[in-house]
């Protein structure tokens, strides 16, 4: 649909590549997407990965009760 909106035509291989590269697993492993290239004063990589599991609601396993009540 995006290609149609932009007036572009992509072949099946290109569409498959977009789908593959837009998957959570692919983005988690891609330095251009997973924030490993950010300076440490912006993103402290020692505190965990920016893209962890890709599971909706997983934040609840990492927040304290007080934090959960806030959000």
Coordinates of N, CA and C in Angstrom, one line a residue:
X1 N 0.8 -1.2 0.0 CA 0.0 0.0 0.0 C 0.9 1.2 0.0
X2 N 2.0 1.2 0.7 CA 2.9 2.4 0.8 C 3.4 2.6 -0.6
X3 N 3.8 1.6 -1.3 CA 4.4 1.8 -2.7 C 3.3 2.4 -3.6
X4 N 2.1 1.9 -3.5 CA 1.0 2.4 -4.3 C 0.8 3.9 -4.0
X5 N 0.8 4.3 -2.7 CA 0.7 5.7 -2.3 C 1.8 6.5 -2.9
X6 N 3.0 6.0 -2.9 CA 4.2 6.7 -3.4 C 4.3 6.7 -4.9
X7 N 3.5 5.9 -5.5 CA 3.5 5.7 -7.0 C 4.7 4.9 -7.4
X8 N 5.2 4.0 -6.6 CA 6.3 3.1 -6.9 C 5.9 1.7 -7.0
X9 N 6.6 1.0 -7.9 CA 6.3 -0.5 -8.1 C 7.5 -1.3 -7.6
X10 N 7.3 -2.2 -6.7 CA 8.4 -3.0 -6.2 C 8.1 -4.5 -6.7
X11 N 9.1 -5.2 -7.1 CA 9.0 -6.6 -7.4 C 8.9 -7.4 -6.2
X12 N 8.6 -8.7 -6.4 CA 8.4 -9.6 -5.3 C 9.6 -9.7 -4.4
X13 N 10.8 -9.8 -5.0 CA 12.0 -9.9 -4.3 C 12.2 -8.7 -3.4
X14 N 11.9 -7.5 -3.9 CA 12.1 -6.3 -3.1 C 11.1 -6.2 -1.9
X15 N 9.9 -6.6 -2.2 CA 8.9 -6.7 -1.1 C 9.3 -7.7 -0.1
X16 N 9.8 -8.8 -0.5 CA 10.2 -9.9 0.5 C 11.4 -9.3 1.3
X17 N 12.3 -8.5 0.7 CA 13.4 -8.0 1.4 C 12.9 -6.9 2.4
X18 N 11.9 -6.1 2.1 CA 11.4 -5.1 3.0 C 10.7 -5.8 4.2
X19 N 9.9 -6.9 3.9 CA 9.3 -7.6 5.0 C 10.3 -8.2 5.9
X20 N 11.3 -8.9 5.3 CA 12.4 -9.5 6.1 C 13.1 -8.5 7.0
X21 N 13.5 -7.4 6.4 CA 14.3 -6.4 7.1 C 13.4 -5.5 8.1
X22 N 12.1 -5.6 8.0 CA 11.2 -4.9 8.9 C 10.8 -5.8 10.1
X23 N 11.2 -7.0 10.1 CA 10.8 -7.9 11.2 C 11.5 -7.5 12.4
X24 N 10.9 -7.8 13.6 CA 11.5 -7.4 14.8 C 12.9 -8.0 15.0
X25 N 13.0 -9.3 14.7 CA 14.3 -10.0 14.9 C 15.4 -9.3 14.0
X26 N 15.1 -8.9 12.8 CA 16.1 -8.3 12.0 C 16.5 -6.9 12.5
X27 N 15.5 -6.1 12.9 CA 15.8 -4.8 13.5 C 16.6 -4.9 14.8
X28 N 16.3 -5.9 15.6 CA 17.0 -6.1 16.9 C 18.5 -6.3 16.6
X29 N 18.8 -7.0 15.5 CA 20.2 -7.3 15.2 C 20.9 -6.3 14.3
X30 N 20.1 -5.3 13.9 CA 20.7 -4.3 13.0 C 21.1 -3.0 13.7
X31 N 22.5 -2.7 13.7 CA 23.0 -1.6 14.5 C 22.3 -0.2 14.1
X32 N 21.8 -0.1 12.9 CA 21.1 1.1 12.5 C 19.8 1.3 13.1
X33 N 19.2 0.2 13.7 CA 17.9 0.2 14.3 C 17.9 0.1 15.8
X34 N 18.9 -0.6 16.4 CA 18.9 -1.0 17.8 C 19.6 -0.1 18.7
X35 N 20.0 1.0 18.3 CA 20.5 2.1 19.2 C 21.9 1.8 19.7
X36 N 22.6 0.8 19.2 CA 24.0 0.6 19.7 C 25.0 1.6 19.2
X37 N 24.6 2.4 18.2 CA 25.4 3.4 17.6 C 25.3 4.7 18.3
X38 N 24.3 4.8 19.3 CA 24.1 6.1 20.0 C 25.2 6.2 21.1
X39 N 25.6 7.4 21.3 CA 26.6 7.7 22.4 C 26.1 7.2 23.7
X40 N 27.0 6.8 24.6 CA 26.6 6.2 25.9 C 25.9 7.2 26.8
X41 N 26.1 8.5 26.6 CA 25.4 9.5 27.4 C 24.0 9.6 27.0
X42 N 23.6 9.1 25.8 CA 22.2 9.1 25.4 C 21.5 7.8 25.6
X43 N 22.3 6.7 25.4 CA 21.7 5.3 25.6 C 22.8 4.5 26.2
X44 N 22.5 4.1 27.5 CA 23.4 3.3 28.3 C 23.2 1.8 27.9
X45 N 24.0 1.3 27.1 CA 23.9 -0.1 26.6 C 24.1 -1.1 27.8
X46 N 24.8 -0.7 28.8 CA 25.0 -1.6 29.9 C 23.8 -2.0 30.7
X47 N 22.7 -1.2 30.5 CA 21.5 -1.4 31.3 C 20.5 -2.3 30.5
X48 N 20.9 -2.8 29.4 CA 20.0 -3.7 28.6 C 19.9 -3.2 27.2
X49 N 19.2 -4.1 26.4 CA 19.0 -3.8 25.0 C 17.8 -2.8 24.8
X50 N 17.9 -2.0 23.8 CA 16.8 -1.1 23.5 C 15.6 -1.9 23.0
X51 N 15.9 -2.9 22.1 CA 14.9 -3.8 21.6 C 15.1 -5.1 22.2
X52 N 14.2 -5.5 23.1 CA 14.5 -6.7 23.9 C 13.8 -7.9 23.3
X53 N 12.5 -8.1 23.4 CA 11.9 -9.3 23.0 C 10.8 -9.1 21.9
X54 N 10.2 -7.9 21.9 CA 9.2 -7.7 20.9 C 7.9 -8.3 21.3
X55 N 7.7 -8.4 22.6 CA 6.4 -8.9 23.2 C 5.6 -7.8 23.8
X56 N 4.4 -7.7 23.3 CA 3.5 -6.6 23.9 C 3.3 -6.9 25.4
X57 N 3.5 -5.8 26.2 CA 3.2 -5.9 27.6 C 4.4 -6.5 28.4
X58 N 5.5 -6.8 27.8 CA 6.6 -7.3 28.5 C 7.2 -6.3 29.5
X59 N 6.9 -5.0 29.3 CA 7.4 -4.0 30.2 C 6.9 -4.2 31.7
X60 N 5.7 -4.9 31.8 CA 5.2 -5.2 33.1 C 6.2 -6.0 33.9
X61 N 7.0 -6.8 33.3 CA 7.9 -7.7 34.0 C 9.2 -7.0 34.4
X62 N 9.3 -5.7 34.0 CA 10.5 -4.9 34.4 C 10.2 -3.7 35.3
X63 N 9.0 -3.4 35.4 CA 8.6 -2.2 36.2 C 8.3 -2.6 37.7
X64 N 8.6 -1.7 38.6 CA 8.1 -1.9 39.9 C 6.6 -1.7 40.0
X65 N 6.0 -2.0 41.2 CA 4.6 -1.8 41.3 C 4.3 -0.3 41.2
X66 N 5.1 0.6 41.8 CA 4.9 2.0 41.7 C 4.9 2.5 40.3
X67 N 5.9 2.0 39.5 CA 6.0 2.4 38.1 C 4.8 1.9 37.3
X68 N 4.4 0.7 37.5 CA 3.2 0.1 36.8 C 2.0 1.0 37.1
X69 N 1.8 1.4 38.4 CA 0.6 2.2 38.7 C 0.7 3.6 38.0
X70 N 1.9 4.1 37.8 CA 2.0 5.4 37.2 C 1.6 5.3 35.7
X71 N 1.9 4.2 35.1 CA 1.7 4.0 33.6 C 0.4 3.2 33.4

